[in-house]
Amino acid sequence: RAKQEGRGRLRFYEARMGLQVRERRQIEHDLRHAVERGELKVFYQPQTRIDSGEAVGFEALLRWQHPERGTVPPNLFIPIAEETGSILPIGEWVLRETCREAATWEKPLRIAVNVSAVQLHAPGFAELVHEVLFTTGLAPARLELEITETALIRDLPRALATLRRIKALGVRIAMDDFGTGYSSLSNLRAFPFDKIKIDSSFTRSVDTSEQAATIVRTVLGLGRGLGLPVLAEGVETSAELAFLGAEACHEAQGYLLGRPAPIGAFGHLTAGRLRAAEDAA
Ligand code: C2E
Ligand code: MG
Ligand code: MG
Ligand code: MG
């Protein structure tokens, strides 16, 4: 009886696995055509200076509008795209699309673009960044590339060489999800970072957990010591924002300050003085 039950469960398990494998294959396949079918869309989330409350830039966050599945979250499809190599055309599309978009804004706000390990280590990545800046006419200083610690470790010397070439173009580099990866403080020193982004897992409990508060204070101290501005991700409450402001954190990003949305939702932030004056008239 137990044996029978066991077999049944196994069959059930296999069926489920089969479905998962098939589903994954399907996603892999669909991803290959997502760019050309126009199913990808970039959402933008404001990054705000805490002391003045003004928006200083946006992070570009990819969305996949699948014809049958609806919106597929990046945490699901980006790892698959990285494994299959689809991330290369997809990442290039995001970079080009966001630089083209940002070049049209009246205010020279920054645009932060996530770069995966596969892109960073692919031959010609620095040249691609150069070409996209040239083609779109975006000022290099307005582009910031977000790289995680984990993306560096695949090949540290190679990552360093590529990032140095990108820096030489005048592009900024931010360390994303700081504190969650293979954190090595020597990476912070050896790599040409311009900013540290504190992961939302620390920000989230900064007002309720003394440990989280201590970690955030420590990262802020590290930033001060190294002369790097710090941005806190995932700010959802005014209590979190107040804590960060009191601890002299430079920038914040999160649902409290603005959810990721199509750029049209932020026309008031990207419009310059000229447009504002016209609107008032
Ligand atoms: P990330 O770069 O750390 O992006 C921050 C994530 O936190 C985003 O999730 C954003 O929507 C979410 N978030 C922002 N504020 C809040 C908040 O207040 N509360 C909560 N709970 N979440 C908040 P999203 O858009 O789902 O993206 C997830 C991850 O997917 C990103 O993490 C990034 O690693 C990756 N990703 C997104 N777009 C791209 C892309 O174009 N290229 C690559 N390579 N990766 C991307
Ligand atoms: Mg990011
Ligand atoms: Mg992050
Ligand atoms: Mg909280």
mmCIF file of C-alpha atoms and ligand atoms in Angstrom:
data_model
loop_
_atom_site.group_PDB
_atom_site.id
_atom_site.type_symbol
_atom_site.label_atom_id
_atom_site.label_comp_id
_atom_site.label_asym_id
_atom_site.label_seq_id
_atom_site.Cartn_x
_atom_site.Cartn_y
_atom_site.Cartn_z
ATOM 1 C CA ARG A 1 0.000 0.000 0.000
ATOM 2 C CA ALA A 2 2.776 2.361 1.009
ATOM 3 C CA LYS A 3 4.655 1.277 -2.074
ATOM 4 C CA GLN A 4 1.679 2.041 -4.259
ATOM 5 C CA GLU A 5 1.263 5.446 -2.699
ATOM 6 C CA GLY A 6 4.948 6.080 -3.177
ATOM 7 C CA ARG A 7 4.749 5.224 -6.850
ATOM 8 C CA GLY A 8 1.739 7.467 -7.275
ATOM 9 C CA ARG A 9 3.523 10.326 -5.677
ATOM 10 C CA LEU A 10 6.540 9.691 -7.863
ATOM 11 C CA ARG A 11 4.424 9.711 -10.998
ATOM 12 C CA PHE A 12 2.808 12.924 -9.847
ATOM 13 C CA TYR A 13 6.232 14.390 -9.186
ATOM 14 C CA GLU A 14 7.525 13.336 -12.602
ATOM 15 C CA ALA A 15 4.486 14.808 -14.282
ATOM 16 C CA ARG A 16 5.051 18.064 -12.501
ATOM 17 C CA MET A 17 8.740 18.055 -13.399
ATOM 18 C CA GLY A 18 7.866 17.270 -16.996
ATOM 19 C CA LEU A 19 5.573 20.230 -17.072
ATOM 20 C CA GLN A 20 8.246 22.421 -15.563
ATOM 21 C CA VAL A 21 10.810 21.299 -18.108
ATOM 22 C CA ARG A 22 8.363 21.810 -20.953
ATOM 23 C CA GLU A 23 7.382 25.183 -19.560
ATOM 24 C CA ARG A 24 10.999 26.207 -19.304
ATOM 25 C CA ARG A 25 11.697 25.088 -22.869
ATOM 26 C CA GLN A 26 8.733 27.127 -23.997
ATOM 27 C CA ILE A 27 9.954 30.210 -22.132
ATOM 28 C CA GLU A 28 13.455 29.729 -23.582
ATOM 29 C CA HIS A 29 11.964 29.518 -27.040
ATOM 30 C CA ASP A 30 9.622 32.472 -26.617
ATOM 31 C CA LEU A 31 12.437 34.598 -25.186
ATOM 32 C CA ARG A 32 14.405 34.229 -28.400
ATOM 33 C CA HIS A 33 11.684 36.101 -30.254
ATOM 34 C CA ALA A 34 10.633 38.525 -27.511
ATOM 35 C CA VAL A 35 12.744 41.432 -28.806
ATOM 36 C CA GLU A 36 11.709 41.196 -32.452
ATOM 37 C CA ARG A 37 8.058 40.694 -31.508
ATOM 38 C CA GLY A 38 8.133 43.873 -29.458
ATOM 39 C CA GLU A 39 7.088 42.076 -26.258
ATOM 40 C CA LEU A 40 9.728 43.726 -24.071
ATOM 41 C CA LYS A 41 9.110 47.018 -22.370
ATOM 42 C CA VAL A 42 11.216 49.150 -20.088
ATOM 43 C CA PHE A 43 9.694 50.484 -16.884
ATOM 44 C CA TYR A 44 11.375 53.370 -15.090
ATOM 45 C CA GLN A 45 11.684 53.899 -11.343
ATOM 46 C CA PRO A 46 12.802 57.266 -9.941
ATOM 47 C CA GLN A 47 15.949 57.612 -7.852
ATOM 48 C CA THR A 48 15.593 60.496 -5.414
ATOM 49 C CA ARG A 49 18.031 62.679 -3.491
ATOM 50 C CA ILE A 50 17.006 62.330 0.130
ATOM 51 C CA ASP A 51 18.027 65.823 1.326
ATOM 52 C CA SER A 52 16.217 67.802 -1.397
ATOM 53 C CA GLY A 53 13.598 65.236 -2.418
ATOM 54 C CA GLU A 54 14.338 65.820 -6.100
ATOM 55 C CA ALA A 55 14.507 63.027 -8.667
ATOM 56 C CA VAL A 56 18.053 62.713 -9.998
ATOM 57 C CA GLY A 57 17.590 59.710 -12.258
ATOM 58 C CA PHE A 58 15.745 56.520 -13.054
ATOM 59 C CA GLU A 59 16.521 52.832 -12.999
ATOM 60 C CA ALA A 60 15.438 50.932 -16.094
ATOM 61 C CA LEU A 61 13.578 47.727 -15.166
ATOM 62 C CA LEU A 62 12.714 45.255 -17.875
ATOM 63 C CA ARG A 63 9.200 43.868 -18.319
ATOM 64 C CA TRP A 64 8.173 41.022 -20.609
ATOM 65 C CA GLN A 65 4.606 41.128 -21.814
ATOM 66 C CA HIS A 66 4.092 37.537 -22.902
ATOM 67 C CA PRO A 67 1.100 37.053 -25.257
ATOM 68 C CA GLU A 68 -0.307 34.148 -23.190
ATOM 69 C CA ARG A 69 1.385 34.325 -19.806
ATOM 70 C CA GLY A 70 0.909 38.032 -19.226
ATOM 71 C CA THR A 71 3.716 39.921 -17.500
ATOM 72 C CA VAL A 72 6.643 37.613 -16.731
ATOM 73 C CA PRO A 73 8.792 38.995 -13.871
ATOM 74 C CA PRO A 74 12.513 39.601 -14.606
ATOM 75 C CA ASN A 75 13.575 37.349 -11.717
ATOM 76 C CA LEU A 76 12.004 34.481 -13.664
ATOM 77 C CA PHE A 77 13.138 35.150 -17.236
ATOM 78 C CA ILE A 78 16.523 36.890 -16.790
ATOM 79 C CA PRO A 79 18.262 33.812 -15.319
ATOM 80 C CA ILE A 80 16.910 31.732 -18.234
ATOM 81 C CA ALA A 81 18.032 34.397 -20.718
ATOM 82 C CA GLU A 82 21.486 34.337 -19.114
ATOM 83 C CA GLU A 83 21.759 30.558 -19.435
ATOM 84 C CA THR A 84 20.667 30.492 -23.068
ATOM 85 C CA GLY A 85 22.535 33.603 -24.181
ATOM 86 C CA SER A 86 19.344 35.487 -25.068
ATOM 87 C CA ILE A 87 20.431 38.083 -22.518
ATOM 88 C CA LEU A 88 22.898 39.478 -25.073
ATOM 89 C CA PRO A 89 20.343 40.727 -27.627
ATOM 90 C CA ILE A 90 17.901 41.544 -24.812
ATOM 91 C CA GLY A 91 20.486 43.515 -22.825
ATOM 92 C CA GLU A 92 21.589 45.372 -25.929
ATOM 93 C CA TRP A 93 17.979 46.260 -26.647
ATOM 94 C CA VAL A 94 17.459 47.608 -23.093
ATOM 95 C CA LEU A 95 20.633 49.696 -23.284
ATOM 96 C CA ARG A 96 19.770 51.191 -26.675
ATOM 97 C CA GLU A 97 16.121 51.772 -25.809
ATOM 98 C CA THR A 98 16.868 53.536 -22.505
ATOM 99 C CA CYS A 99 19.701 55.692 -23.873
ATOM 100 C CA ARG A 100 17.518 56.723 -26.801
ATOM 101 C CA GLU A 101 14.678 57.538 -24.389
ATOM 102 C CA ALA A 102 16.872 59.443 -21.910
ATOM 103 C CA ALA A 103 18.390 61.537 -24.715
ATOM 104 C CA THR A 104 14.924 63.038 -25.329
ATOM 105 C CA TRP A 105 14.412 64.307 -21.761
ATOM 106 C CA GLU A 106 14.674 68.038 -21.211
ATOM 107 C CA LYS A 107 16.276 67.508 -17.815
ATOM 108 C CA PRO A 108 19.644 65.744 -17.982
ATOM 109 C CA LEU A 109 18.650 63.045 -15.471
ATOM 110 C CA ARG A 110 20.689 59.849 -15.088
ATOM 111 C CA ILE A 111 19.570 56.508 -16.424
ATOM 112 C CA ALA A 112 20.711 53.377 -14.575
ATOM 113 C CA VAL A 113 20.738 50.138 -16.571
ATOM 114 C CA ASN A 114 21.218 46.651 -15.074
ATOM 115 C CA VAL A 115 24.012 44.658 -16.666
ATOM 116 C CA SER A 116 24.193 40.889 -16.224
ATOM 117 C CA ALA A 117 27.393 38.913 -15.698
ATOM 118 C CA VAL A 118 27.017 37.368 -19.155
ATOM 119 C CA GLN A 119 26.936 40.800 -20.814
ATOM 120 C CA LEU A 120 29.843 42.111 -18.765
ATOM 121 C CA HIS A 121 32.019 39.160 -19.740
ATOM 122 C CA ALA A 122 30.961 39.020 -23.401
ATOM 123 C CA PRO A 123 33.587 40.233 -25.863
ATOM 124 C CA GLY A 124 32.978 43.744 -27.124
ATOM 125 C CA PHE A 125 30.737 44.935 -24.297
ATOM 126 C CA ALA A 126 32.661 48.182 -23.718
ATOM 127 C CA GLU A 127 32.602 48.838 -27.479
ATOM 128 C CA LEU A 128 28.848 48.248 -27.509
ATOM 129 C CA VAL A 129 28.348 50.836 -24.757
ATOM 130 C CA HIS A 130 30.507 53.283 -26.706
ATOM 131 C CA GLU A 131 28.570 52.697 -29.923
ATOM 132 C CA VAL A 132 25.164 53.078 -28.229
ATOM 133 C CA LEU A 133 26.202 56.373 -26.626
ATOM 134 C CA PHE A 134 27.482 57.612 -29.987
ATOM 135 C CA THR A 135 24.363 56.507 -31.876
ATOM 136 C CA THR A 136 21.855 57.894 -29.363
ATOM 137 C CA GLY A 137 23.835 61.032 -28.520
ATOM 138 C CA LEU A 138 23.362 60.521 -24.776
ATOM 139 C CA ALA A 139 26.027 62.238 -22.657
ATOM 140 C CA PRO A 140 28.111 59.400 -21.145
ATOM 141 C CA ALA A 141 27.924 60.902 -17.646
ATOM 142 C CA ARG A 142 24.149 60.387 -17.705
ATOM 143 C CA LEU A 143 24.502 56.621 -18.065
ATOM 144 C CA GLU A 144 25.052 54.453 -15.006
ATOM 145 C CA LEU A 145 25.561 50.699 -15.279
ATOM 146 C CA GLU A 146 24.415 48.584 -12.308
ATOM 147 C CA ILE A 147 26.576 45.544 -11.666
ATOM 148 C CA THR A 148 26.239 43.017 -8.855
ATOM 149 C CA GLU A 149 29.212 41.676 -6.930
ATOM 150 C CA THR A 150 28.363 38.204 -8.152
ATOM 151 C CA ALA A 151 28.713 39.400 -11.759
ATOM 152 C CA LEU A 152 32.350 40.321 -11.134
ATOM 153 C CA ILE A 153 33.646 37.069 -9.724
ATOM 154 C CA ARG A 154 33.344 34.986 -12.869
ATOM 155 C CA ASP A 155 36.601 36.514 -14.089
ATOM 156 C CA LEU A 156 37.810 39.374 -11.922
ATOM 157 C CA PRO A 157 40.676 40.632 -14.121
ATOM 158 C CA ARG A 158 38.493 40.593 -17.215
ATOM 159 C CA ALA A 159 35.619 42.363 -15.435
ATOM 160 C CA LEU A 160 38.057 44.969 -14.158
ATOM 161 C CA ALA A 161 39.511 45.604 -17.629
ATOM 162 C CA THR A 162 36.026 45.991 -19.148
ATOM 163 C CA LEU A 163 34.788 48.295 -16.389
ATOM 164 C CA ARG A 164 37.889 50.468 -16.706
ATOM 165 C CA ARG A 165 37.233 50.893 -20.417
ATOM 166 C CA ILE A 166 33.613 51.785 -19.741
ATOM 167 C CA LYS A 167 34.674 54.257 -17.047
ATOM 168 C CA ALA A 168 37.095 55.848 -19.500
ATOM 169 C CA LEU A 169 34.082 56.692 -21.679
ATOM 170 C CA GLY A 170 32.720 58.762 -18.780
ATOM 171 C CA VAL A 171 30.011 56.251 -17.831
ATOM 172 C CA ARG A 172 29.236 55.683 -14.134
ATOM 173 C CA ILE A 173 29.264 52.273 -12.426
ATOM 174 C CA ALA A 174 27.076 51.331 -9.465
ATOM 175 C CA MET A 175 27.419 48.264 -7.257
ATOM 176 C CA ASP A 176 23.924 46.748 -7.090
ATOM 177 C CA ASP A 177 22.463 44.654 -4.234
ATOM 178 C CA PHE A 178 25.434 45.402 -2.010
ATOM 179 C CA GLY A 179 25.715 42.966 0.872
ATOM 180 C CA THR A 180 23.875 40.047 -0.719
ATOM 181 C CA GLY A 181 26.472 38.538 -3.046
ATOM 182 C CA TYR A 182 29.978 37.285 -2.589
ATOM 183 C CA SER A 183 30.772 40.441 -0.694
ATOM 184 C CA SER A 184 34.408 41.139 -0.722
ATOM 185 C CA LEU A 185 35.403 44.546 0.514
ATOM 186 C CA SER A 186 38.494 44.382 -1.667
ATOM 187 C CA ASN A 187 36.200 44.458 -4.726
ATOM 188 C CA LEU A 188 34.913 47.826 -3.561
ATOM 189 C CA ARG A 189 38.454 49.117 -3.464
ATOM 190 C CA ALA A 190 39.771 47.496 -6.645
ATOM 191 C CA PHE A 191 36.816 48.273 -8.909
ATOM 192 C CA PRO A 192 36.009 51.741 -10.207
ATOM 193 C CA PHE A 193 32.576 52.087 -8.591
ATOM 194 C CA ASP A 194 30.820 55.443 -8.380
ATOM 195 C CA LYS A 195 27.979 54.368 -6.109
ATOM 196 C CA ILE A 196 26.860 51.675 -3.697
ATOM 197 C CA LYS A 197 23.266 50.450 -3.769
ATOM 198 C CA ILE A 198 22.148 48.924 -0.458
ATOM 199 C CA ASP A 199 19.933 45.920 -1.073
ATOM 200 C CA SER A 200 16.259 46.247 -0.191
ATOM 201 C CA SER A 201 16.497 43.338 2.268
ATOM 202 C CA PHE A 202 18.408 45.668 4.613
ATOM 203 C CA THR A 203 16.343 48.784 3.915
ATOM 204 C CA ARG A 204 13.101 46.914 4.499
ATOM 205 C CA SER A 205 13.674 46.327 8.189
ATOM 206 C CA VAL A 206 15.835 49.299 9.053
ATOM 207 C CA ASP A 207 13.216 50.795 11.374
ATOM 208 C CA THR A 208 12.326 47.508 13.087
ATOM 209 C CA SER A 209 15.557 45.519 13.269
ATOM 210 C CA GLU A 210 18.621 46.783 15.104
ATOM 211 C CA GLN A 211 20.780 44.424 13.026
ATOM 212 C CA ALA A 212 19.516 45.821 9.726
ATOM 213 C CA ALA A 213 20.012 49.364 11.047
ATOM 214 C CA THR A 214 23.588 48.520 12.038
ATOM 215 C CA ILE A 215 24.347 47.049 8.617
ATOM 216 C CA VAL A 216 22.943 50.109 6.838
ATOM 217 C CA ARG A 217 24.926 52.466 9.107
ATOM 218 C CA THR A 218 28.068 50.436 8.399
ATOM 219 C CA VAL A 219 27.579 50.573 4.627
ATOM 220 C CA LEU A 220 26.992 54.338 4.878
ATOM 221 C CA GLY A 221 30.227 54.672 6.860
ATOM 222 C CA LEU A 222 32.011 52.610 4.235
ATOM 223 C CA GLY A 223 30.650 54.867 1.500
ATOM 224 C CA ARG A 224 31.761 57.978 3.362
ATOM 225 C CA GLY A 225 35.228 56.537 3.910
ATOM 226 C CA LEU A 226 35.633 55.555 0.274
ATOM 227 C CA GLY A 227 34.023 58.744 -1.018
ATOM 228 C CA LEU A 228 31.155 56.837 -2.656
ATOM 229 C CA PRO A 229 27.530 57.994 -2.499
ATOM 230 C CA VAL A 230 25.060 55.386 -1.246
ATOM 231 C CA LEU A 231 21.545 54.694 -2.528
ATOM 232 C CA ALA A 232 19.070 52.652 -0.474
ATOM 233 C CA GLU A 233 16.806 50.381 -2.518
ATOM 234 C CA GLY A 234 13.294 49.267 -1.660
ATOM 235 C CA VAL A 235 12.203 52.221 0.485
ATOM 236 C CA GLU A 236 8.525 51.638 1.216
ATOM 237 C CA THR A 237 7.723 53.685 4.327
ATOM 238 C CA SER A 238 8.360 57.216 5.549
ATOM 239 C CA ALA A 239 9.921 55.727 8.717
ATOM 240 C CA GLU A 240 12.567 54.024 6.562
ATOM 241 C CA LEU A 241 13.171 57.242 4.633
ATOM 242 C CA ALA A 242 13.470 59.248 7.864
ATOM 243 C CA PHE A 243 16.049 56.804 9.233
ATOM 244 C CA LEU A 244 18.073 56.996 6.000
ATOM 245 C CA GLY A 245 17.905 60.808 5.959
ATOM 246 C CA ALA A 246 19.067 61.004 9.590
ATOM 247 C CA GLU A 247 21.994 58.712 8.727
ATOM 248 C CA ALA A 248 22.951 60.942 5.758
ATOM 249 C CA CYS A 249 22.200 58.382 3.060
ATOM 250 C CA HIS A 250 22.363 60.226 -0.267
ATOM 251 C CA GLU A 251 19.687 58.687 -2.434
ATOM 252 C CA ALA A 252 16.674 56.430 -2.174
ATOM 253 C CA GLN A 253 14.552 54.366 -4.498
ATOM 254 C CA GLY A 254 11.368 52.475 -3.704
ATOM 255 C CA TYR A 255 7.606 52.277 -3.838
ATOM 256 C CA LEU A 256 7.314 55.214 -1.385
ATOM 257 C CA LEU A 257 9.026 57.495 -3.904
ATOM 258 C CA GLY A 258 7.663 55.938 -7.080
ATOM 259 C CA ARG A 259 6.818 52.511 -8.447
ATOM 260 C CA PRO A 260 8.364 51.341 -11.716
ATOM 261 C CA ALA A 261 6.138 52.528 -14.572
ATOM 262 C CA PRO A 262 6.275 53.451 -18.258
ATOM 263 C CA ILE A 263 8.209 56.688 -18.722
ATOM 264 C CA GLY A 264 5.010 58.552 -19.637
ATOM 265 C CA ALA A 265 4.043 58.476 -15.954
ATOM 266 C CA PHE A 266 7.061 60.655 -15.136
ATOM 267 C CA GLY A 267 6.697 63.468 -17.663
ATOM 268 C CA HIS A 268 6.688 66.004 -14.815
ATOM 269 C CA LEU A 269 10.143 64.777 -13.724
ATOM 270 C CA THR A 270 11.816 64.644 -17.125
ATOM 271 C CA ALA A 271 10.456 68.011 -18.313
ATOM 272 C CA GLY A 272 12.824 70.923 -18.014
ATOM 273 C CA ARG A 273 12.188 74.524 -17.055
ATOM 274 C CA LEU A 274 11.191 75.418 -20.598
ATOM 275 C CA ARG A 275 8.360 72.887 -20.695
ATOM 276 C CA ALA A 276 7.265 73.797 -17.158
ATOM 277 C CA ALA A 277 7.096 77.492 -18.121
ATOM 278 C CA GLU A 278 5.075 76.658 -21.253
ATOM 279 C CA ASP A 279 2.648 74.574 -19.212
ATOM 280 C CA ALA A 280 2.153 77.438 -16.758
ATOM 281 C CA ALA A 281 1.491 79.952 -19.555
HETATM 282 P P1 C2E B 1 17.383 45.166 -9.033
HETATM 283 O O1 C2E B 1 18.268 45.717 -10.073
HETATM 284 O O2 C2E B 1 17.941 45.109 -7.655
HETATM 285 O O3 C2E B 1 16.061 46.052 -9.077
HETATM 286 C C1 C2E B 1 15.300 46.408 -7.945
HETATM 287 C C2 C2E B 1 14.043 45.572 -7.848
HETATM 288 O O4 C2E B 1 13.300 45.968 -6.694
HETATM 289 C C3 C2E B 1 13.083 45.760 -9.019
HETATM 290 O O5 C2E B 1 12.420 44.515 -9.213
HETATM 291 C C4 C2E B 1 12.105 46.794 -8.479
HETATM 292 O O6 C2E B 1 10.850 46.781 -9.148
HETATM 293 C C5 C2E B 1 11.991 46.342 -7.060
HETATM 294 N N1 C2E B 1 11.562 47.407 -6.144
HETATM 295 C C6 C2E B 1 11.795 48.724 -6.259
HETATM 296 N N2 C2E B 1 11.306 49.394 -5.197
HETATM 297 C C7 C2E B 1 10.741 48.474 -4.390
HETATM 298 C C8 C2E B 1 10.050 48.542 -3.116
HETATM 299 O O7 C2E B 1 9.869 49.604 -2.521
HETATM 300 N N3 C2E B 1 9.626 47.348 -2.599
HETATM 301 C C9 C2E B 1 9.814 46.160 -3.228
HETATM 302 N N4 C2E B 1 9.333 45.073 -2.639
HETATM 303 N N5 C2E B 1 10.455 46.061 -4.411
HETATM 304 C C10 C2E B 1 10.913 47.205 -4.977
HETATM 305 P P2 C2E B 1 12.137 43.956 -10.673
HETATM 306 O O8 C2E B 1 11.762 45.073 -11.583
HETATM 307 O O9 C2E B 1 11.201 42.815 -10.529
HETATM 308 O O10 C2E B 1 13.562 43.425 -11.117
HETATM 309 C C11 C2E B 1 14.184 42.373 -10.411
HETATM 310 C C12 C2E B 1 15.610 42.190 -10.821
HETATM 311 O O11 C2E B 1 15.678 41.772 -12.196
HETATM 312 C C13 C2E B 1 16.454 43.445 -10.745
HETATM 313 O O12 C2E B 1 16.870 43.687 -9.418
HETATM 314 C C14 C2E B 1 17.576 43.088 -11.683
HETATM 315 O O13 C2E B 1 18.525 42.282 -11.046
HETATM 316 C C15 C2E B 1 16.868 42.259 -12.729
HETATM 317 N N6 C2E B 1 16.600 43.115 -13.895
HETATM 318 C C16 C2E B 1 15.574 43.945 -14.144
HETATM 319 N N7 C2E B 1 15.699 44.541 -15.346
HETATM 320 C C17 C2E B 1 16.860 44.078 -15.875
HETATM 321 C C18 C2E B 1 17.569 44.316 -17.102
HETATM 322 O O14 C2E B 1 17.185 45.120 -17.960
HETATM 323 N N8 C2E B 1 18.740 43.610 -17.300
HETATM 324 C C19 C2E B 1 19.208 42.734 -16.358
HETATM 325 N N9 C2E B 1 20.350 42.095 -16.625
HETATM 326 N N10 C2E B 1 18.584 42.513 -15.204
HETATM 327 C C20 C2E B 1 17.424 43.174 -14.946
HETATM 328 MG MG MG B 2 19.437 47.284 -10.265
HETATM 329 MG MG MG B 3 19.207 45.906 -6.482
HETATM 330 MG MG MG B 4 10.123 48.581 7.072
#
